[in-house]
Coordinates of C-alpha atoms and ligand atoms in Angstrom, one line a residue:
X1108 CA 21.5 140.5 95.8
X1109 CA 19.0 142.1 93.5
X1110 CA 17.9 139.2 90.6
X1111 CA 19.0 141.3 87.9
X1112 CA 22.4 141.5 89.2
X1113 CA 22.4 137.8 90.2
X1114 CA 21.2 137.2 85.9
X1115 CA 23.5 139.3 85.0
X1116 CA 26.7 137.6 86.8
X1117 CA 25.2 134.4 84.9
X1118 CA 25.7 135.6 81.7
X1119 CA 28.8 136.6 82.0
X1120 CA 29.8 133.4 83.5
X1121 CA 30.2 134.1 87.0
X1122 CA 30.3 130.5 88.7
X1123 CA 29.3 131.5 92.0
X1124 CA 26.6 133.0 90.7
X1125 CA 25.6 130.4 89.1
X1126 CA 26.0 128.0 92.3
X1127 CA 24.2 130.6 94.3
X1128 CA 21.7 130.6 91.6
X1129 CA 21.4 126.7 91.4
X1130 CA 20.8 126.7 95.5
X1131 CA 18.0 129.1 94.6
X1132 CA 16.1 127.0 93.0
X1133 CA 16.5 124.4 95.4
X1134 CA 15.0 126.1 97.6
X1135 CA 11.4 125.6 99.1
X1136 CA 10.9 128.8 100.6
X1137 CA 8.0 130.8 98.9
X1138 CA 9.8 133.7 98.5
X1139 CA 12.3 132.0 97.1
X1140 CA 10.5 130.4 94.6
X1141 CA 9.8 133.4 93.5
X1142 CA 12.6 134.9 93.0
X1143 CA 13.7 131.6 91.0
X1144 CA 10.6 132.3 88.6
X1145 CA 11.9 135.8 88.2
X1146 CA 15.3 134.8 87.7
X1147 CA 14.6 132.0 85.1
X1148 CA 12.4 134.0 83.0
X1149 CA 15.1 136.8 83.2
X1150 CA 17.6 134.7 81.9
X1151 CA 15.1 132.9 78.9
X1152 CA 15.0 136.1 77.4
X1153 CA 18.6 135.2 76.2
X1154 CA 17.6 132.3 74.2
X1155 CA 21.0 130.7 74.6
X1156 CA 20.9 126.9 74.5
X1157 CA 22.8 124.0 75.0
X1158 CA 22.6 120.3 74.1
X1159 CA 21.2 118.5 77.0
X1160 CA 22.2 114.7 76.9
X1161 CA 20.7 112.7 79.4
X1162 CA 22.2 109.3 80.8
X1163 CA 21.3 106.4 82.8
X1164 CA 22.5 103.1 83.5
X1165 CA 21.6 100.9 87.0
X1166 CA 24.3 101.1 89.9
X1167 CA 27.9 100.2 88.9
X1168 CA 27.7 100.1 85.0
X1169 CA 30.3 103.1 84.9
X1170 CA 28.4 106.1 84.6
X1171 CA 30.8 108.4 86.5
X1172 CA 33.8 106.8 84.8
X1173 CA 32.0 107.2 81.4
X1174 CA 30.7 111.2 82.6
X1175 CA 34.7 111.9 83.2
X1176 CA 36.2 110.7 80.4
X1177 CA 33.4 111.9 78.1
X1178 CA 33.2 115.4 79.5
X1179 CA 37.2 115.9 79.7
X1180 CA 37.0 114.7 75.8
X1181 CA 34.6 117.8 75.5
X1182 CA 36.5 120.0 77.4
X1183 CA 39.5 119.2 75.3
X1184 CA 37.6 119.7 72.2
X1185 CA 36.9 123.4 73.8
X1186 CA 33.4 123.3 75.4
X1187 CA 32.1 123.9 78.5
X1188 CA 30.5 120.8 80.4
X1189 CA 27.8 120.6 83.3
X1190 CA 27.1 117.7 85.0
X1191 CA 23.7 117.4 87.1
X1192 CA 22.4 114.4 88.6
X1193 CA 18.4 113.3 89.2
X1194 CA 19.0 110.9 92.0
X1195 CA 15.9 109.1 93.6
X1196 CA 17.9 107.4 96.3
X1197 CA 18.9 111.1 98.0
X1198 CA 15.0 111.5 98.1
X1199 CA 14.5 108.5 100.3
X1200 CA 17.1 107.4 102.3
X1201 CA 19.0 110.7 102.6
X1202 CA 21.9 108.7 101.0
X1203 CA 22.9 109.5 98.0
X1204 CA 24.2 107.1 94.9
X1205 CA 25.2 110.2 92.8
X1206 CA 25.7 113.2 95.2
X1207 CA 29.1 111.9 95.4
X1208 CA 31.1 114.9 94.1
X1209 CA 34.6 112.9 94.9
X1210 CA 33.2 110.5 92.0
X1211 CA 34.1 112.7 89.1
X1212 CA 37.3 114.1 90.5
X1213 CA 39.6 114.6 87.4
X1214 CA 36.5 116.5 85.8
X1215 CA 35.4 118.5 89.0
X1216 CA 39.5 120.3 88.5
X1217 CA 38.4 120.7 85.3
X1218 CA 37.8 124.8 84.7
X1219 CA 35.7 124.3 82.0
X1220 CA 33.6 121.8 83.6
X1221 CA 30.9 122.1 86.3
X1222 CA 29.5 119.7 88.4
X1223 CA 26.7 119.9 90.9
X1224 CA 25.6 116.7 92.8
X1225 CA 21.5 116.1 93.4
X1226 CA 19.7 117.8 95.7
X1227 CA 18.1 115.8 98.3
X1228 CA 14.1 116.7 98.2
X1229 CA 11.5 114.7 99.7
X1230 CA 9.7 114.0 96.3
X1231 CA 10.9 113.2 92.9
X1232 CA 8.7 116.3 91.3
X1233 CA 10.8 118.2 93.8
X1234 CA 14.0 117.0 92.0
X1235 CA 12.7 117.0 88.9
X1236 CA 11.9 120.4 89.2
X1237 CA 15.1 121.7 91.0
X1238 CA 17.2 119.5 88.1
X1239 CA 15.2 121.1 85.7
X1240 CA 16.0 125.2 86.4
X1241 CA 19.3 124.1 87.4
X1242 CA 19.3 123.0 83.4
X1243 CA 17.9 126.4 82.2
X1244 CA 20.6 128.2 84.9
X1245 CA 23.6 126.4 83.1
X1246 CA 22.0 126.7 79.5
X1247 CA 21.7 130.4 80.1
X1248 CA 25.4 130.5 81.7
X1249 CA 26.9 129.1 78.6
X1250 CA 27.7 125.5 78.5
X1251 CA 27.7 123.7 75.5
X1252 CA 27.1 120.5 76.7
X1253 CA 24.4 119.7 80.6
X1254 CA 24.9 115.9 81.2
X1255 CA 22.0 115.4 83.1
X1256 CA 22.5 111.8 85.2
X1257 CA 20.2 109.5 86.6
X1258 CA 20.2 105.8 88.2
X1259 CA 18.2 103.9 86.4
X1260 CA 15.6 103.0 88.7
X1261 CA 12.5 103.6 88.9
X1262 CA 10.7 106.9 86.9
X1263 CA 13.8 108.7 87.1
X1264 CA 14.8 108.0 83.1
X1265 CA 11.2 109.5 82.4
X1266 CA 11.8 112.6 84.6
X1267 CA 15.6 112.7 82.8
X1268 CA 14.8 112.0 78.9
X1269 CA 11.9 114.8 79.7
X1270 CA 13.9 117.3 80.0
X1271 CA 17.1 115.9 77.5
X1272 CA 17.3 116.3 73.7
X1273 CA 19.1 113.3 73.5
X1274 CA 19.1 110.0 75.9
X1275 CA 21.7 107.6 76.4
X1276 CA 21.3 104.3 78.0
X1277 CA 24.5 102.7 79.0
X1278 CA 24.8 99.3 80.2
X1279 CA 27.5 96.5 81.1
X1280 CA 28.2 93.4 79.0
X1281 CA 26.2 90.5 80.3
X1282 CA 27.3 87.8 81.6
X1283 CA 25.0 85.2 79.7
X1284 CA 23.2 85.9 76.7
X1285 CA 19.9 87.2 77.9
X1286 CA 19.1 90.7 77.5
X1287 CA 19.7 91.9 80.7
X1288 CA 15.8 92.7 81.8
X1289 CA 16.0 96.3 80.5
X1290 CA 12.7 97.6 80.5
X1291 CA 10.9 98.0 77.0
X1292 CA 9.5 101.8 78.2
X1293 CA 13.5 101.9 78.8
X1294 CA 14.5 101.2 75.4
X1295 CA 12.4 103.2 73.8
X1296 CA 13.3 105.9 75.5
X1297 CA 17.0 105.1 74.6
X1298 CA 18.4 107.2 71.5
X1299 CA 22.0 105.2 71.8
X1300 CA 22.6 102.6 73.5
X1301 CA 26.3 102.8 74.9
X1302 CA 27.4 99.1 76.2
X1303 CA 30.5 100.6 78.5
X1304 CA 33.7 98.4 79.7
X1305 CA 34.6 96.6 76.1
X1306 CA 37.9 96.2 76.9
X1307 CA 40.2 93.8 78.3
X1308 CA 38.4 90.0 79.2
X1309 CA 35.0 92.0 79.2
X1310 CA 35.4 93.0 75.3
X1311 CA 33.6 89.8 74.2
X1312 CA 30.9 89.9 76.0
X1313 CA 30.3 93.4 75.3
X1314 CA 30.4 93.1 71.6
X1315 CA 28.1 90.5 72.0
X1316 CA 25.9 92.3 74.8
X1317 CA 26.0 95.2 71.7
X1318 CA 24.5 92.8 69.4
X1319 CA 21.8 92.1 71.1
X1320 CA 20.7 95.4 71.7
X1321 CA 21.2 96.4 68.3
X1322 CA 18.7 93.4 67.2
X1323 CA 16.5 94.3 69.9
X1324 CA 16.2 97.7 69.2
X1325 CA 15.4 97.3 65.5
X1326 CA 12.3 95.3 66.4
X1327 CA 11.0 98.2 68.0
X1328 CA 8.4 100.3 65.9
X1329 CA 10.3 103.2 63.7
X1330 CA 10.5 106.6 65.8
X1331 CA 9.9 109.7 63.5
X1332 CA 12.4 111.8 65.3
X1333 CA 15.1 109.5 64.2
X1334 CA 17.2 109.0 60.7
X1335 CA 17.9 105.6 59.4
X1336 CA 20.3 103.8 61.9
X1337 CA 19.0 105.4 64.9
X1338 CA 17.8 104.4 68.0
X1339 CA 21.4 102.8 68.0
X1340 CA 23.8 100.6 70.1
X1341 CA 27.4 100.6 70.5
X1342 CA 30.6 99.9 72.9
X1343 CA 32.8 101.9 74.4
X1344 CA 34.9 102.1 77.3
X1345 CA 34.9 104.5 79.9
X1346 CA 38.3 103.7 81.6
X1347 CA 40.4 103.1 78.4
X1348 CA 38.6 106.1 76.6
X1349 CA 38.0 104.3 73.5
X1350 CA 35.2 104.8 71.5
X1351 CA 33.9 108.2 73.1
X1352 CA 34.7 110.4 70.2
X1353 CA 32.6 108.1 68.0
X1354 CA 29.8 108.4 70.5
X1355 CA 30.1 112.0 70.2
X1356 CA 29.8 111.9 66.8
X1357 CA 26.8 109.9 66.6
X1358 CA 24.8 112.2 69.2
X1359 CA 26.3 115.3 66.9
X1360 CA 24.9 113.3 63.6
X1361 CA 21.5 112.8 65.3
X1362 CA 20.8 116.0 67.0
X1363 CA 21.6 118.0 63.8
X1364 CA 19.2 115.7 62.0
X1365 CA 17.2 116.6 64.5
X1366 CA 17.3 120.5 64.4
X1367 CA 17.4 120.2 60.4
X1368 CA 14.2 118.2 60.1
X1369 CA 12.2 120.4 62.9
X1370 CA 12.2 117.6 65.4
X1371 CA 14.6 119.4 67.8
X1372 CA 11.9 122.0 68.5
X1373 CA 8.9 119.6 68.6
X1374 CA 10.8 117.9 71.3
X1375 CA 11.6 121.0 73.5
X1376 CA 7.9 122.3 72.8
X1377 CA 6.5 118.8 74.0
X1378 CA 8.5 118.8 77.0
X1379 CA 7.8 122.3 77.9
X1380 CA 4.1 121.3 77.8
X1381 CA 4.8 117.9 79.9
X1382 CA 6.1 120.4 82.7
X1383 CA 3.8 122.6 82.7
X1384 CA 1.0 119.9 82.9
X1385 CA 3.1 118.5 85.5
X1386 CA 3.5 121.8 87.5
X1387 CA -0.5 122.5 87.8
X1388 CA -0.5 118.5 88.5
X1389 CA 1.8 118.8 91.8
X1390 CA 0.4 122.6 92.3
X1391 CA -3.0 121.0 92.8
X1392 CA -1.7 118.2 94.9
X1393 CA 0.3 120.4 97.1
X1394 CA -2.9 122.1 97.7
X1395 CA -5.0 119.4 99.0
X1396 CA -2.4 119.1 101.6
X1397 CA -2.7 122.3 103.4
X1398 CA -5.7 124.5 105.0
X1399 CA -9.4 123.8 104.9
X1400 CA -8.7 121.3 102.1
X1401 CA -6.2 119.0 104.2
X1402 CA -9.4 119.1 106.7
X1403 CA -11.8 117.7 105.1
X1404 CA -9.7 115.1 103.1
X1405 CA -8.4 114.1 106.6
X1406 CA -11.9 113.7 107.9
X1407 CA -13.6 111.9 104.5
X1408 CA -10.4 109.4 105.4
X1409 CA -11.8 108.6 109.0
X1410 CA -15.3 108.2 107.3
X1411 CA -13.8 106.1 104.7
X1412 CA -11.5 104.2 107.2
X1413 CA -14.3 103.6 109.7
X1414 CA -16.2 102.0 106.6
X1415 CA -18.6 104.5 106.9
X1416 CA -18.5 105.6 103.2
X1417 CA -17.4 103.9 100.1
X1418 CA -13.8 105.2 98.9
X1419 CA -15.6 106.5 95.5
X1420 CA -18.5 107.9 96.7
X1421 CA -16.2 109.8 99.3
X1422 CA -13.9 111.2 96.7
X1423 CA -16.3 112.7 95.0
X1424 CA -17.8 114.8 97.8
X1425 CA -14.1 115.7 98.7
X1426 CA -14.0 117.4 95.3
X1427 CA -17.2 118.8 95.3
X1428 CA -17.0 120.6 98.8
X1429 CA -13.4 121.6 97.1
X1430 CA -15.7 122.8 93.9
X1431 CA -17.8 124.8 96.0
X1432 CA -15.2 126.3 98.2
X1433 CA -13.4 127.8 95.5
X1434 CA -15.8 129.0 93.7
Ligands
GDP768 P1 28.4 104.1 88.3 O1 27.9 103.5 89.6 O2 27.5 103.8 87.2 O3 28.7 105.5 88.4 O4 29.8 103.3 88.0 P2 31.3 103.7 88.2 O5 31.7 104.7 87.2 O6 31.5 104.1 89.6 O7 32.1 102.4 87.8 C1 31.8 101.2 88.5 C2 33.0 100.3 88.4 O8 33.2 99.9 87.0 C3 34.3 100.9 88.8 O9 35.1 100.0 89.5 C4 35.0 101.3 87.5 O10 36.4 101.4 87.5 C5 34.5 100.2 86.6 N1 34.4 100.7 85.2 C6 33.8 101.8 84.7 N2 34.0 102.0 83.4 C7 34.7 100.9 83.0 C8 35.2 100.5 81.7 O11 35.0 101.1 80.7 N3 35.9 99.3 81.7 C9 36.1 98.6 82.8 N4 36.8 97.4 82.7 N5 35.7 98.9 84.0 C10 35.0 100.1 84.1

């Protein structure tokens, strides 16, 4: 199919178009990649966005529970959901923690909903990549709403809050009363905190988990991006539904501050220019691995190896023969 057609069936919100479109950009084949770059900037020309919320939270904590009940709440309120995962694990062991498409199943018979597991790379700039056209496919499809999902593990909440306009962490009560070794880089990162399973026995300790975080997060230094109140922490449930329209309302509250006050676009424009700066990054690595530079990184190794060379000294001849090869 030609790309203009393939845009074209996006736009007017053809899903297996999109799918097709999403496996696209999967894809590692050169000319495939191509045709992705075609296709994306085809479809930018339609400047039509949606709010991209990322989420994370460690193994267990209820992040499909919480993605189901949140996204059939939006679905009932009318919009049109995406679900995308950024899963490390599938890059690794081949398993994958959130491929699982049985996970979400109410919202996967959902027609205004769309959910598309990970796709298993070999390198988390693969992922990060693919997760990140497969945003811009379902932005330029028309969905309100991409819930973009990670495990937190890892650099994956980097790769998923670079490419979100808002970023939820959501945790489980704890069981003592330490704060449960969330990362600092993690919390600030976090725009709400969203301690899940306060119901039943566990409502306690989430209330109390909650209050932790919310003292916790106002010793960290005041964000500019945010209004008074915000980075914030609350509870909800996931299996009893309760508290998820409040949620909703607070990410609605913030990301219109947000737009209104100019910080909306900052953000996009500063991720834009993290991707880029990540693309010639990985464009540069991917080129030391094949051809005549490959060769003589491989044989500096053996030098280096064989103790024949110092690491440093070697480097830099690597990249001056590279220097003089290009040139
Ligand atoms: P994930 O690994 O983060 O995707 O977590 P899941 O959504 O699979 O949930 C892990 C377990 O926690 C399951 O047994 C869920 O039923 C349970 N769970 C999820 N949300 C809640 C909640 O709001 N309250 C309670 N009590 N259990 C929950």
């Amino acid at each position: 199919m030609k790309i203009a057609d393939l845009s074209d069936r996006i736009l007017k919100q053809d899903r297996r178009a999109l799918a097709r479109a999403i496996t696209l950009v999967e894809s590692a084949r050169a000319d495939h990649r191509a045709q992705a770059t075609e296709l994306l900037e085809h479809l930018r020309l339609h400047k039509r966005q949606a709010l991209r919320i990322g989420l994370s939270g460690t193994p267990g904590v209820g992040k499909s529970t919480f993605i189901e009940s949140f996204g059939m709440m939006l679905t009932a309120l009318g919009m049109k959901v995406a679900v995308l995962a950024v899963d490390p694990s599938s890059t690794r062991s081949g398993g994958s923690i959130l491929g699982d498409k049985t996970r979400m199943e109410r919202l996967s018979r959902d027609k205004n909903a769309f959910i598309r597991p990970s796709p298993s790379q070999s390198h988390l700039g693969g992922v990060a990549r693919r997760t990140r056209e497969a945003v811009a496919l379902c932005e330029a499809f028309g969905f309100d709403v991409v819930l973009i999902e990670t495990v937190g593990v890892g650099q994956s909440e980097t790769v998923v809050a670079e490419m979100s306009d808002l970023f939820m962490l959501l945790l489980a009560p704890a069981g003592g009363d330490e704060l449960q070794g969330v990362k600092r880089g993690i919390m600030e990162m976090a725009d709400i905190i969203l301690v899940n399973k306060a119901d039943g026995d566990l409502k306690p300790a989430a209330m109390r988990t909650c209050a932790d975080y919310a003292g916790a997060l106002r010793l960290l230094r005041k964000r500019p991006q945010d209004p008074d109140g915000f980075p914030k922490a609350m509870t909800v449930s996931a299996l009893a539904e309760d508290g998820l329209q409040t949620a909703w309302e607070e990410m609605c509250a913030l990301n219109d501050w947000r737009r209104q006050n100019g910080h909306w676009d900052r953000r996009r424009a500063s991720q834009a220019d993290y991707w880029f700066h990540e693309e010639v990054r990985q464009g540069v690595l991917a080129r030391l691995q094949t051809g005549a530079a490959r060769d003589i990184v491989g044989q500096m190794a053996a030098q280096v190896q064989a103790g024949e060379i110092a690491p440093t000294a070697a480097a830099d001849q690597v990249l001056e023969q590279l220097q003089q090869s290009s040139t």
